[in-house]
mmCIF file of C-alpha atoms in Angstrom:
data_model
loop_
_atom_site.group_PDB
_atom_site.id
_atom_site.type_symbol
_atom_site.label_atom_id
_atom_site.label_comp_id
_atom_site.label_asym_id
_atom_site.label_seq_id
_atom_site.Cartn_x
_atom_site.Cartn_y
_atom_site.Cartn_z
ATOM 1 C CA MET A 24 -14.012 -2.364 27.689
ATOM 2 C CA ARG A 25 -13.211 -0.779 24.173
ATOM 3 C CA GLN A 26 -14.639 1.969 22.932
ATOM 4 C CA ILE A 27 -15.794 2.135 19.385
ATOM 5 C CA LYS A 28 -16.482 4.845 16.776
ATOM 6 C CA LEU A 29 -17.828 3.194 13.334
ATOM 7 C CA GLY A 30 -16.309 6.767 11.895
ATOM 8 C CA ALA A 31 -17.490 10.322 11.338
ATOM 9 C CA ASP A 32 -20.762 11.141 12.263
ATOM 10 C CA ARG A 33 -22.606 11.190 8.787
ATOM 11 C CA ILE A 34 -20.576 10.086 5.801
ATOM 12 C CA TYR A 35 -22.287 11.137 2.166
ATOM 13 C CA PHE A 36 -20.980 8.257 -0.127
ATOM 14 C CA GLY A 37 -22.196 8.352 -4.250
ATOM 15 C CA GLU A 38 -22.583 10.697 -6.857
ATOM 16 C CA ASP A 39 -23.227 14.059 -6.142
ATOM 17 C CA ALA A 40 -22.607 13.473 -2.287
ATOM 18 C CA VAL A 41 -20.177 16.948 -2.557
ATOM 19 C CA LYS A 42 -23.557 18.954 -2.543
ATOM 20 C CA ALA A 43 -23.975 17.868 1.448
ATOM 21 C CA LEU A 44 -21.230 20.326 1.808
ATOM 22 C CA ALA A 45 -24.424 23.085 1.615
ATOM 23 C CA GLU A 46 -25.890 21.164 4.533
ATOM 24 C CA LEU A 47 -22.600 21.854 7.189
ATOM 25 C CA PRO A 48 -24.060 23.656 10.441
ATOM 26 C CA ALA A 49 -22.018 26.634 11.094
ATOM 27 C CA VAL A 50 -22.694 30.296 12.491
ATOM 28 C CA ARG A 51 -19.542 32.036 11.200
ATOM 29 C CA LYS A 52 -20.045 29.985 8.282
ATOM 30 C CA ARG A 53 -15.998 30.069 6.833
ATOM 31 C CA ALA A 54 -14.339 27.737 5.752
ATOM 32 C CA TYR A 55 -10.557 26.600 5.543
ATOM 33 C CA ILE A 56 -9.743 24.317 3.311
ATOM 34 C CA VAL A 57 -6.443 22.687 3.146
ATOM 35 C CA MET A 58 -5.436 20.702 -0.274
ATOM 36 C CA SER A 59 -2.496 19.069 -0.916
ATOM 37 C CA GLY A 60 -0.534 21.113 -4.314
ATOM 38 C CA THR A 61 -2.569 23.063 -6.733
ATOM 39 C CA ILE A 62 -3.886 19.893 -8.556
ATOM 40 C CA GLN A 63 -7.135 20.334 -7.164
ATOM 41 C CA GLU A 64 -7.060 23.776 -8.353
ATOM 42 C CA GLU A 65 -6.426 23.469 -11.916
ATOM 43 C CA LEU A 66 -8.716 20.090 -12.797
ATOM 44 C CA GLY A 67 -11.656 22.489 -11.801
ATOM 45 C CA GLN A 68 -12.819 20.644 -8.498
ATOM 46 C CA LEU A 69 -10.953 23.031 -6.287
ATOM 47 C CA LYS A 70 -14.372 25.612 -7.661
ATOM 48 C CA VAL A 71 -17.163 22.679 -7.387
ATOM 49 C CA VAL A 72 -16.401 22.526 -3.761
ATOM 50 C CA THR A 73 -16.621 26.374 -3.477
ATOM 51 C CA ASP A 74 -19.791 26.439 -5.560
ATOM 52 C CA VAL A 75 -21.370 24.729 -3.003
ATOM 53 C CA LEU A 76 -20.405 26.346 0.297
ATOM 54 C CA GLU A 77 -20.571 29.692 -1.729
ATOM 55 C CA SER A 78 -24.476 28.368 -2.545
ATOM 56 C CA ALA A 79 -24.853 28.112 1.118
ATOM 57 C CA GLY A 80 -23.604 31.135 2.704
ATOM 58 C CA PHE A 81 -20.142 30.856 2.983
ATOM 59 C CA ALA A 82 -16.255 32.571 2.661
ATOM 60 C CA TRP A 83 -13.858 30.157 2.517
ATOM 61 C CA LYS A 84 -9.882 30.172 1.971
ATOM 62 C CA SER A 85 -7.977 28.147 0.501
ATOM 63 C CA ASN A 86 -4.080 26.402 1.509
ATOM 64 C CA THR A 87 -2.184 24.535 -1.137
ATOM 65 C CA ASN A 88 1.095 24.366 0.512
ATOM 66 C CA VAL A 89 0.878 20.736 1.840
ATOM 67 C CA GLU A 90 3.751 18.695 0.757
ATOM 68 C CA PRO A 91 2.826 15.534 -0.744
ATOM 69 C CA GLU A 92 4.159 13.806 2.847
ATOM 70 C CA PRO A 93 2.821 16.973 5.249
ATOM 71 C CA CYS A 94 5.873 17.874 6.732
ATOM 72 C CA TRP A 95 5.627 20.375 10.105
ATOM 73 C CA GLU A 96 6.476 23.357 8.887
ATOM 74 C CA SER A 97 3.336 23.823 6.523
ATOM 75 C CA VAL A 98 1.150 22.177 9.037
ATOM 76 C CA ARG A 99 2.450 25.250 11.258
ATOM 77 C CA GLN A 100 1.869 28.006 8.820
ATOM 78 C CA GLY A 101 -1.370 27.028 8.379
ATOM 79 C CA VAL A 102 -2.186 26.949 11.549
ATOM 80 C CA GLU A 103 -0.965 30.980 11.583
ATOM 81 C CA GLU A 104 -3.768 31.418 8.340
ATOM 82 C CA MET A 105 -7.098 29.852 10.787
ATOM 83 C CA ARG A 106 -5.924 31.993 13.382
ATOM 84 C CA GLU A 107 -6.200 34.837 10.965
ATOM 85 C CA PHE A 108 -9.738 33.395 9.402
ATOM 86 C CA GLU A 109 -11.165 32.512 11.541
ATOM 87 C CA PRO A 110 -12.759 29.367 10.516
ATOM 88 C CA ASP A 111 -15.711 27.273 11.670
ATOM 89 C CA TRP A 112 -15.170 25.113 9.039
ATOM 90 C CA VAL A 113 -11.422 23.049 8.337
ATOM 91 C CA ILE A 114 -12.382 20.567 5.210
ATOM 92 C CA GLY A 115 -9.666 18.755 4.091
ATOM 93 C CA PHE A 116 -9.649 18.362 0.415
ATOM 94 C CA GLY A 117 -7.218 15.564 -1.642
ATOM 95 C CA GLY A 118 -5.649 12.525 -0.748
ATOM 96 C CA GLY A 119 -4.340 11.418 2.543
ATOM 97 C CA SER A 120 -1.765 14.159 2.298
ATOM 98 C CA ALA A 121 -4.316 16.589 2.458
ATOM 99 C CA MET A 122 -6.979 15.532 4.982
ATOM 100 C CA ASP A 123 -3.904 14.902 7.808
ATOM 101 C CA ALA A 124 -2.577 18.265 7.349
ATOM 102 C CA ALA A 125 -5.863 19.994 7.785
ATOM 103 C CA LYS A 126 -6.746 17.231 10.832
ATOM 104 C CA ALA A 127 -2.860 18.676 12.361
ATOM 105 C CA MET A 128 -3.394 22.208 11.415
ATOM 106 C CA TRP A 129 -6.912 21.624 13.281
ATOM 107 C CA VAL A 130 -5.867 20.540 16.839
ATOM 108 C CA PHE A 131 -2.663 23.010 17.382
ATOM 109 C CA TYR A 132 -5.660 25.723 15.760
ATOM 110 C CA GLU A 133 -7.580 25.053 18.935
ATOM 111 C CA ASN A 134 -5.152 24.671 20.818
ATOM 112 C CA PRO A 135 -2.725 27.477 20.990
ATOM 113 C CA GLN A 136 -0.540 26.349 24.586
ATOM 114 C CA TYR A 137 1.468 23.083 22.005
ATOM 115 C CA LYS A 138 4.337 24.854 19.929
ATOM 116 C CA SER A 139 5.278 21.261 18.802
ATOM 117 C CA LEU A 140 4.573 17.413 17.257
ATOM 118 C CA GLU A 141 6.056 16.214 20.190
ATOM 119 C CA GLU A 142 3.938 18.277 22.925
ATOM 120 C CA VAL A 143 0.095 16.617 21.476
ATOM 121 C CA MET A 144 1.897 13.076 21.872
ATOM 122 C CA PRO A 145 -0.601 11.497 23.603
ATOM 123 C CA PRO A 146 -1.794 11.478 26.594
ATOM 124 C CA ALA A 147 -1.115 14.754 25.558
ATOM 125 C CA PRO A 148 -4.611 16.206 26.200
ATOM 126 C CA LEU A 149 -6.379 17.794 23.446
ATOM 127 C CA GLU A 150 -9.701 19.942 22.906
ATOM 128 C CA LEU A 151 -11.510 19.904 20.104
ATOM 129 C CA ARG A 152 -14.742 21.771 18.534
ATOM 130 C CA LYS A 153 -14.493 24.596 20.803
ATOM 131 C CA LYS A 154 -13.380 26.930 17.584
ATOM 132 C CA ALA A 155 -13.794 24.625 14.321
ATOM 133 C CA ARG A 156 -14.883 21.142 13.069
ATOM 134 C CA VAL A 157 -13.668 19.345 10.806
ATOM 135 C CA CYS A 158 -15.026 17.856 7.302
ATOM 136 C CA CYS A 159 -12.723 15.778 4.818
ATOM 137 C CA ILE A 160 -13.522 15.251 1.362
ATOM 138 C CA THR A 161 -11.154 12.608 -0.295
ATOM 139 C CA THR A 162 -9.637 12.955 -4.083
ATOM 140 C CA SER A 163 -8.080 9.036 -3.328
ATOM 141 C CA ALA A 164 -8.604 5.794 -1.876
ATOM 142 C CA GLY A 165 -5.205 4.394 0.122
ATOM 143 C CA THR A 166 -5.794 6.054 3.956
ATOM 144 C CA GLY A 167 -9.088 6.678 4.371
ATOM 145 C CA SER A 168 -7.952 9.529 6.574
ATOM 146 C CA GLU A 169 -11.628 10.917 6.027
ATOM 147 C CA CYS A 170 -13.094 8.585 9.266
ATOM 148 C CA THR A 171 -10.037 7.512 11.093
ATOM 149 C CA ARG A 172 -8.438 9.169 14.377
ATOM 150 C CA ALA A 173 -4.971 9.706 13.828
ATOM 151 C CA ALA A 174 -2.925 12.252 11.208
ATOM 152 C CA LEU A 175 0.987 11.872 10.143
ATOM 153 C CA ILE A 176 2.993 14.200 10.529
ATOM 154 C CA LYS A 177 6.108 13.887 8.930
ATOM 155 C CA ASP A 178 9.459 16.308 10.512
ATOM 156 C CA PRO A 179 11.807 16.056 7.671
ATOM 157 C CA VAL A 180 14.899 17.667 9.660
ATOM 158 C CA GLN A 181 14.767 14.792 12.152
ATOM 159 C CA LYS A 182 13.335 12.273 9.374
ATOM 160 C CA ARG A 183 10.919 10.947 11.425
ATOM 161 C CA LYS A 184 7.143 10.452 10.771
ATOM 162 C CA TYR A 185 4.609 11.557 14.221
ATOM 163 C CA SER A 186 1.201 10.218 14.267
ATOM 164 C CA VAL A 187 -0.808 13.626 15.868
ATOM 165 C CA ARG A 188 -3.730 10.765 17.658
ATOM 166 C CA GLU A 189 -6.771 10.877 20.187
ATOM 167 C CA TYR A 190 -7.145 7.456 21.433
ATOM 168 C CA THR A 191 -11.391 7.960 22.193
ATOM 169 C CA GLY A 192 -12.339 9.541 18.179
ATOM 170 C CA LYS A 193 -12.122 13.330 18.913
ATOM 171 C CA LEU A 194 -10.209 13.488 15.820
ATOM 172 C CA ILE A 195 -11.935 11.672 13.209
ATOM 173 C CA PRO A 196 -13.678 14.315 11.509
ATOM 174 C CA ASP A 197 -17.438 15.411 12.076
ATOM 175 C CA VAL A 198 -18.256 15.288 8.152
ATOM 176 C CA ALA A 199 -16.886 12.818 5.348
ATOM 177 C CA ILE A 200 -17.610 12.554 1.725
ATOM 178 C CA LEU A 201 -16.999 9.825 -0.565
ATOM 179 C CA ASP A 202 -17.504 10.993 -4.311
ATOM 180 C CA PRO A 203 -16.468 9.029 -7.010
ATOM 181 C CA ILE A 204 -15.822 12.033 -9.563
ATOM 182 C CA PHE A 205 -12.561 13.540 -7.617
ATOM 183 C CA SER A 206 -11.106 9.977 -8.076
ATOM 184 C CA VAL A 207 -11.433 9.517 -11.525
ATOM 185 C CA THR A 208 -8.255 11.631 -12.679
ATOM 186 C CA MET A 209 -6.167 10.618 -10.207
ATOM 187 C CA PRO A 210 -2.804 8.923 -12.033
ATOM 188 C CA ARG A 211 -2.673 4.963 -12.342
ATOM 189 C CA ARG A 212 0.543 4.880 -10.146
ATOM 190 C CA GLY A 213 -1.504 7.010 -7.383
ATOM 191 C CA THR A 214 -4.421 5.091 -8.011
ATOM 192 C CA VAL A 215 -2.302 1.802 -7.149
ATOM 193 C CA GLY A 216 -0.351 3.436 -4.191
ATOM 194 C CA CYS A 217 -3.310 4.181 -2.365
ATOM 195 C CA GLY A 218 -5.466 1.502 -3.318
ATOM 196 C CA MET A 219 -2.667 -0.966 -2.014
ATOM 197 C CA ASP A 220 -2.210 0.853 1.014
ATOM 198 C CA ALA A 221 -5.691 0.800 1.686
ATOM 199 C CA LEU A 222 -5.370 -3.204 1.418
ATOM 200 C CA THR A 223 -2.694 -3.193 3.488
ATOM 201 C CA HIS A 224 -5.055 -1.665 6.319
ATOM 202 C CA ALA A 225 -7.757 -4.154 6.004
ATOM 203 C CA ILE A 226 -5.027 -6.485 5.537
ATOM 204 C CA GLU A 227 -3.326 -5.596 8.967
ATOM 205 C CA SER A 228 -5.928 -5.032 11.000
ATOM 206 C CA TYR A 229 -7.622 -7.803 10.342
ATOM 207 C CA VAL A 230 -4.655 -9.865 12.060
ATOM 208 C CA THR A 231 -3.459 -7.530 14.826
ATOM 209 C CA PRO A 232 -3.949 -9.208 18.218
ATOM 210 C CA LEU A 233 -6.348 -6.010 19.157
ATOM 211 C CA ALA A 234 -8.782 -7.603 15.972
ATOM 212 C CA ASN A 235 -12.411 -6.850 17.032
ATOM 213 C CA PRO A 236 -16.193 -7.633 15.745
ATOM 214 C CA PHE A 237 -16.450 -4.373 15.334
ATOM 215 C CA SER A 238 -13.253 -3.846 13.313
ATOM 216 C CA ASP A 239 -13.044 -7.453 11.309
ATOM 217 C CA ALA A 240 -16.665 -6.318 9.859
ATOM 218 C CA GLN A 241 -15.183 -3.499 8.036
ATOM 219 C CA ALA A 242 -11.171 -5.090 7.390
ATOM 220 C CA ILE A 243 -13.472 -7.503 5.556
ATOM 221 C CA GLY A 244 -16.095 -5.776 3.635
ATOM 222 C CA ALA A 245 -13.112 -3.360 3.104
ATOM 223 C CA TRP A 246 -10.541 -6.061 1.483
ATOM 224 C CA ILE A 247 -13.189 -7.539 -0.417
ATOM 225 C CA TYR A 248 -14.428 -4.638 -2.169
ATOM 226 C CA GLY A 249 -10.936 -3.219 -2.721
ATOM 227 C CA TYR A 250 -9.579 -6.437 -3.792
ATOM 228 C CA ARG A 251 -11.973 -7.065 -6.311
ATOM 229 C CA ALA A 252 -11.989 -3.067 -7.901
ATOM 230 C CA LEU A 253 -8.433 -1.927 -7.330
ATOM 231 C CA PRO A 254 -7.744 -3.437 -11.090
ATOM 232 C CA ILE A 255 -10.794 -1.866 -12.106
ATOM 233 C CA CYS A 256 -9.921 1.259 -11.263
ATOM 234 C CA ALA A 257 -6.345 1.012 -12.183
ATOM 235 C CA ASN A 258 -7.159 0.247 -15.869
ATOM 236 C CA GLU A 259 -10.277 1.990 -16.716
ATOM 237 C CA PRO A 260 -9.832 4.808 -14.761
ATOM 238 C CA ASP A 261 -13.781 6.448 -15.831
ATOM 239 C CA ASN A 262 -15.678 3.648 -14.003
ATOM 240 C CA LEU A 263 -17.310 5.013 -11.333
ATOM 241 C CA GLN A 264 -18.945 2.010 -10.072
ATOM 242 C CA ALA A 265 -15.796 0.529 -8.772
ATOM 243 C CA ARG A 266 -14.066 4.424 -7.792
ATOM 244 C CA GLY A 267 -17.296 4.376 -5.785
ATOM 245 C CA ASP A 268 -16.221 1.062 -4.542
ATOM 246 C CA MET A 269 -12.791 1.865 -3.662
ATOM 247 C CA LEU A 270 -12.907 4.564 -1.732
ATOM 248 C CA ALA A 271 -15.837 2.899 0.450
ATOM 249 C CA ALA A 272 -13.052 0.180 0.536
ATOM 250 C CA SER A 273 -11.238 2.855 1.841
ATOM 251 C CA CYS A 274 -12.880 4.349 4.092
ATOM 252 C CA LEU A 275 -14.201 0.943 5.942
ATOM 253 C CA ALA A 276 -9.618 -0.021 6.056
ATOM 254 C CA GLY A 277 -9.346 3.463 7.904
ATOM 255 C CA ILE A 278 -13.129 2.782 10.518
ATOM 256 C CA SER A 279 -11.000 -1.309 11.173
ATOM 257 C CA PHE A 280 -7.633 0.278 12.366
ATOM 258 C CA SER A 281 -8.857 2.956 14.247
ATOM 259 C CA ASN A 282 -10.592 0.424 15.914
ATOM 260 C CA CYS A 283 -7.496 -1.994 16.469
ATOM 261 C CA ALA A 284 -4.269 -1.291 15.196
ATOM 262 C CA LEU A 285 -1.575 -2.285 12.153
ATOM 263 C CA GLY A 286 1.880 -3.803 12.196
ATOM 264 C CA ILE A 287 4.955 -4.965 10.975
ATOM 265 C CA CYS A 288 4.186 -3.571 7.185
ATOM 266 C CA HIS A 289 3.498 -0.395 8.279
ATOM 267 C CA GLY A 290 6.815 -0.036 10.650
ATOM 268 C CA VAL A 291 8.470 -0.935 7.572
ATOM 269 C CA ALA A 292 7.102 1.412 4.904
ATOM 270 C CA HIS A 293 6.567 4.747 7.848
ATOM 271 C CA THR A 294 10.890 3.779 8.011
ATOM 272 C CA PHE A 295 11.575 3.610 4.159
ATOM 273 C CA GLY A 296 8.683 6.861 3.267
ATOM 274 C CA ALA A 297 10.439 8.577 6.290
ATOM 275 C CA THR A 298 14.022 7.908 5.049
ATOM 276 C CA TYR A 299 14.170 7.880 1.857
ATOM 277 C CA GLY A 300 11.284 9.302 0.517
ATOM 278 C CA ILE A 301 9.323 6.792 -0.944
ATOM 279 C CA PRO A 302 5.510 7.444 -0.889
ATOM 280 C CA HIS A 303 3.900 5.168 1.908
ATOM 281 C CA GLY A 304 1.203 3.318 -0.041
ATOM 282 C CA LEU A 305 3.914 2.195 -2.790
ATOM 283 C CA ALA A 306 5.877 1.299 0.378
ATOM 284 C CA ASN A 307 3.656 -1.054 2.316
ATOM 285 C CA ALA A 308 2.100 -2.328 -1.441
ATOM 286 C CA VAL A 309 6.741 -3.337 -1.646
ATOM 287 C CA ALA A 310 6.222 -4.719 2.503
ATOM 288 C CA LEU A 311 3.242 -6.308 2.669
ATOM 289 C CA PRO A 312 3.743 -9.986 1.061
ATOM 290 C CA TYR A 313 6.974 -10.193 3.131
ATOM 291 C CA SER A 314 5.240 -9.149 5.760
ATOM 292 C CA ILE A 315 2.476 -11.498 5.014
ATOM 293 C CA ASP A 316 5.231 -14.766 5.349
ATOM 294 C CA PHE A 317 6.963 -13.179 8.423
ATOM 295 C CA ASN A 318 3.780 -12.836 10.674
ATOM 296 C CA ALA A 319 2.398 -16.291 9.147
ATOM 297 C CA ASN A 320 5.236 -18.477 9.541
ATOM 298 C CA HIS A 321 5.812 -17.238 13.501
ATOM 299 C CA ASP A 322 2.138 -16.944 14.393
ATOM 300 C CA SER A 323 -0.144 -19.803 13.645
ATOM 301 C CA HIS A 324 -3.310 -17.547 14.771
ATOM 302 C CA ALA A 325 -2.074 -14.813 12.049
ATOM 303 C CA ARG A 326 -2.105 -18.136 9.042
ATOM 304 C CA LYS A 327 -4.966 -19.060 10.313
ATOM 305 C CA ARG A 328 -6.415 -15.114 9.580
ATOM 306 C CA TYR A 329 -4.029 -14.839 6.350
ATOM 307 C CA GLU A 330 -5.575 -17.923 4.887
ATOM 308 C CA GLU A 331 -9.486 -16.764 6.209
ATOM 309 C CA LEU A 332 -8.925 -13.258 3.938
ATOM 310 C CA ALA A 333 -7.723 -15.452 0.844
ATOM 311 C CA THR A 334 -11.153 -17.781 0.931
ATOM 312 C CA PHE A 335 -13.252 -14.215 0.931
ATOM 313 C CA VAL A 336 -11.382 -13.478 -2.579
ATOM 314 C CA GLY A 337 -11.640 -17.190 -3.426
ATOM 315 C CA LYS A 338 -8.010 -18.050 -3.222
ATOM 316 C CA ASN A 339 -6.377 -20.255 -1.021
ATOM 317 C CA ASP A 340 -2.589 -18.495 -0.726
ATOM 318 C CA LEU A 341 -3.151 -14.497 1.207
ATOM 319 C CA LYS A 342 1.037 -13.799 0.437
ATOM 320 C CA LYS A 343 0.831 -15.656 -3.486
ATOM 321 C CA THR A 344 -2.447 -13.556 -3.851
ATOM 322 C CA ILE A 345 -0.752 -9.678 -3.314
ATOM 323 C CA ILE A 346 2.456 -11.136 -5.650
ATOM 324 C CA ASP A 347 -0.175 -11.464 -8.263
ATOM 325 C CA LEU A 348 -2.121 -8.138 -7.727
ATOM 326 C CA ARG A 349 1.568 -6.723 -7.089
ATOM 327 C CA ARG A 350 2.680 -7.918 -10.454
ATOM 328 C CA GLN A 351 -0.604 -7.165 -11.953
ATOM 329 C CA LEU A 352 -0.153 -3.532 -10.559
ATOM 330 C CA ASP A 353 3.328 -2.889 -11.661
ATOM 331 C CA VAL A 354 4.570 -2.843 -7.939
ATOM 332 C CA PRO A 355 8.019 -3.113 -8.105
ATOM 333 C CA ALA A 356 9.216 -6.447 -6.162
ATOM 334 C CA THR A 357 11.441 -5.096 -3.817
ATOM 335 C CA MET A 358 12.567 -1.916 -1.829
ATOM 336 C CA LYS A 359 16.030 -1.979 -3.516
ATOM 337 C CA GLU A 360 14.620 -1.068 -7.073
ATOM 338 C CA LEU A 361 13.085 2.304 -4.996
ATOM 339 C CA VAL A 362 16.526 2.683 -3.462
ATOM 340 C CA PRO A 363 19.559 1.509 -5.555
ATOM 341 C CA ASP A 364 21.955 2.742 -4.121
ATOM 342 C CA GLU A 365 22.897 -0.638 -1.460
ATOM 343 C CA GLY A 366 25.750 1.771 0.397
ATOM 344 C CA THR A 367 23.662 3.903 1.671
ATOM 345 C CA PHE A 368 21.351 0.652 3.042
ATOM 346 C CA ASN A 369 23.583 -0.162 4.507
ATOM 347 C CA THR A 370 25.344 2.889 5.953
ATOM 348 C CA ASP A 371 21.745 3.997 7.331
ATOM 349 C CA PHE A 372 21.078 -0.180 8.263
ATOM 350 C CA ASP A 373 21.877 0.413 11.842
ATOM 351 C CA THR A 374 19.066 3.061 12.132
ATOM 352 C CA LEU A 375 16.188 2.189 9.795
ATOM 353 C CA VAL A 376 16.119 -1.034 12.431
ATOM 354 C CA GLN A 377 15.477 1.609 15.441
ATOM 355 C CA LYS A 378 12.515 3.159 13.275
ATOM 356 C CA VAL A 379 10.858 0.011 13.038
ATOM 357 C CA LEU A 380 11.276 -0.517 16.828
ATOM 358 C CA THR A 381 9.832 2.391 17.300
ATOM 359 C CA ASP A 382 7.449 3.208 14.904
ATOM 360 C CA VAL A 383 3.930 4.056 16.350
ATOM 361 C CA ALA A 384 2.301 0.090 14.231
ATOM 362 C CA THR A 385 5.007 -1.589 15.583
ATOM 363 C CA PRO A 386 3.831 -2.768 18.347
ATOM 364 C CA ALA A 387 0.646 -4.166 17.683
ATOM 365 C CA ASN A 388 2.097 -6.534 15.120
ATOM 366 C CA PRO A 389 1.095 -10.526 16.033
ATOM 367 C CA VAL A 390 4.483 -11.183 16.520
ATOM 368 C CA LYS A 391 6.224 -8.835 18.951
ATOM 369 C CA ILE A 392 9.349 -7.800 16.992
ATOM 370 C CA THR A 393 12.669 -7.794 18.110
ATOM 371 C CA GLU A 394 15.705 -6.416 17.061
ATOM 372 C CA GLU A 395 16.422 -9.071 15.107
ATOM 373 C CA TYR A 396 12.730 -9.826 13.410
ATOM 374 C CA ALA A 397 13.299 -5.466 13.220
ATOM 375 C CA SER A 398 16.632 -6.442 10.471
ATOM 376 C CA GLU A 399 15.197 -9.067 8.670
ATOM 377 C CA MET A 400 12.016 -7.742 7.515
ATOM 378 C CA LEU A 401 14.206 -4.802 6.637
ATOM 379 C CA ARG A 402 16.538 -7.015 4.587
ATOM 380 C CA ARG A 403 13.702 -9.548 3.162
ATOM 381 C CA VAL A 404 12.007 -5.893 1.906
ATOM 382 C CA TYR A 405 15.335 -4.684 0.109
ATOM 383 C CA TYR A 406 16.574 -7.236 -1.313
ATOM 384 C CA GLY A 407 13.573 -10.021 -1.060
ATOM 385 C CA GLU A 408 13.466 -14.069 -0.007
#
């Protein structure tokens, strides 16, 4: 038996979706808004959000101290602020970093008995929605964190990423707002990285052994809409139709992998990201065709599933389709272009292998990843074929 949860309790999608904030049910009417940096404030987007909240009688407090890849210390500091402010809504406003940080802060706000990331790892019991609920307003189209059951938090001391998660879906936000007006200002590089992250979610969730009819439906929709919309978003940033489709694709892909899993591409991307600071979506974009080739050569069922995905967009070779898309979007072909110090890579290699093997995404890969296979993948992603 499986428990399926297809996203947030309420998803508001399309232009003016932000106005749904006025409908958030609350007693204290206090909203704690988590952002990654001050960009939303500088662009005037925060005021759009707070105007709606204030019109509904909400008081609010903002936190702009979250890093591009959220770290434990900023989460901990946010929790301290929340305990003083006592919000009944926590709002993650921004890309995956802001939304993940908001969800992680919420976990520790609701569960003060836990003092570290290690302590909240499954199967630790989590009490949620006793103090507050969560709304995520996404400004990017990549992580799908507005509808996922996990939050990825980095420990820069250990150079490790923790997936704060709860398998029954408690960590999935109550409300998700997908308003394309917030994504038009994203730079091309960010649009590409986030979009490739969403496509990776769709592809990996479709080939994992844990895939099921519900995750398949979301993955297929995410792949088709995302593949078509991403180049338009990159080249026509003000195209609201394409931006909306890409937001939908990202959200669908997030729902998909929340109801199955990911695989070796994410295991490798997490490893390079945590060790060398490579942005997550970009790391996935570099690793994706190598993971497709690896799995297709070792597992006939995965190869068939990849072929199906290619046909859904009128192609016959998924690896080539991704390479062509990557080239069109100016994505590097190898990780060496991003981590040029080969000596450092070789010195770190044994540690990198172990990080891949212990990554939360690796076990669900269609091919069981051994130390030999992890080494092979790392070298191929770094050096190319």
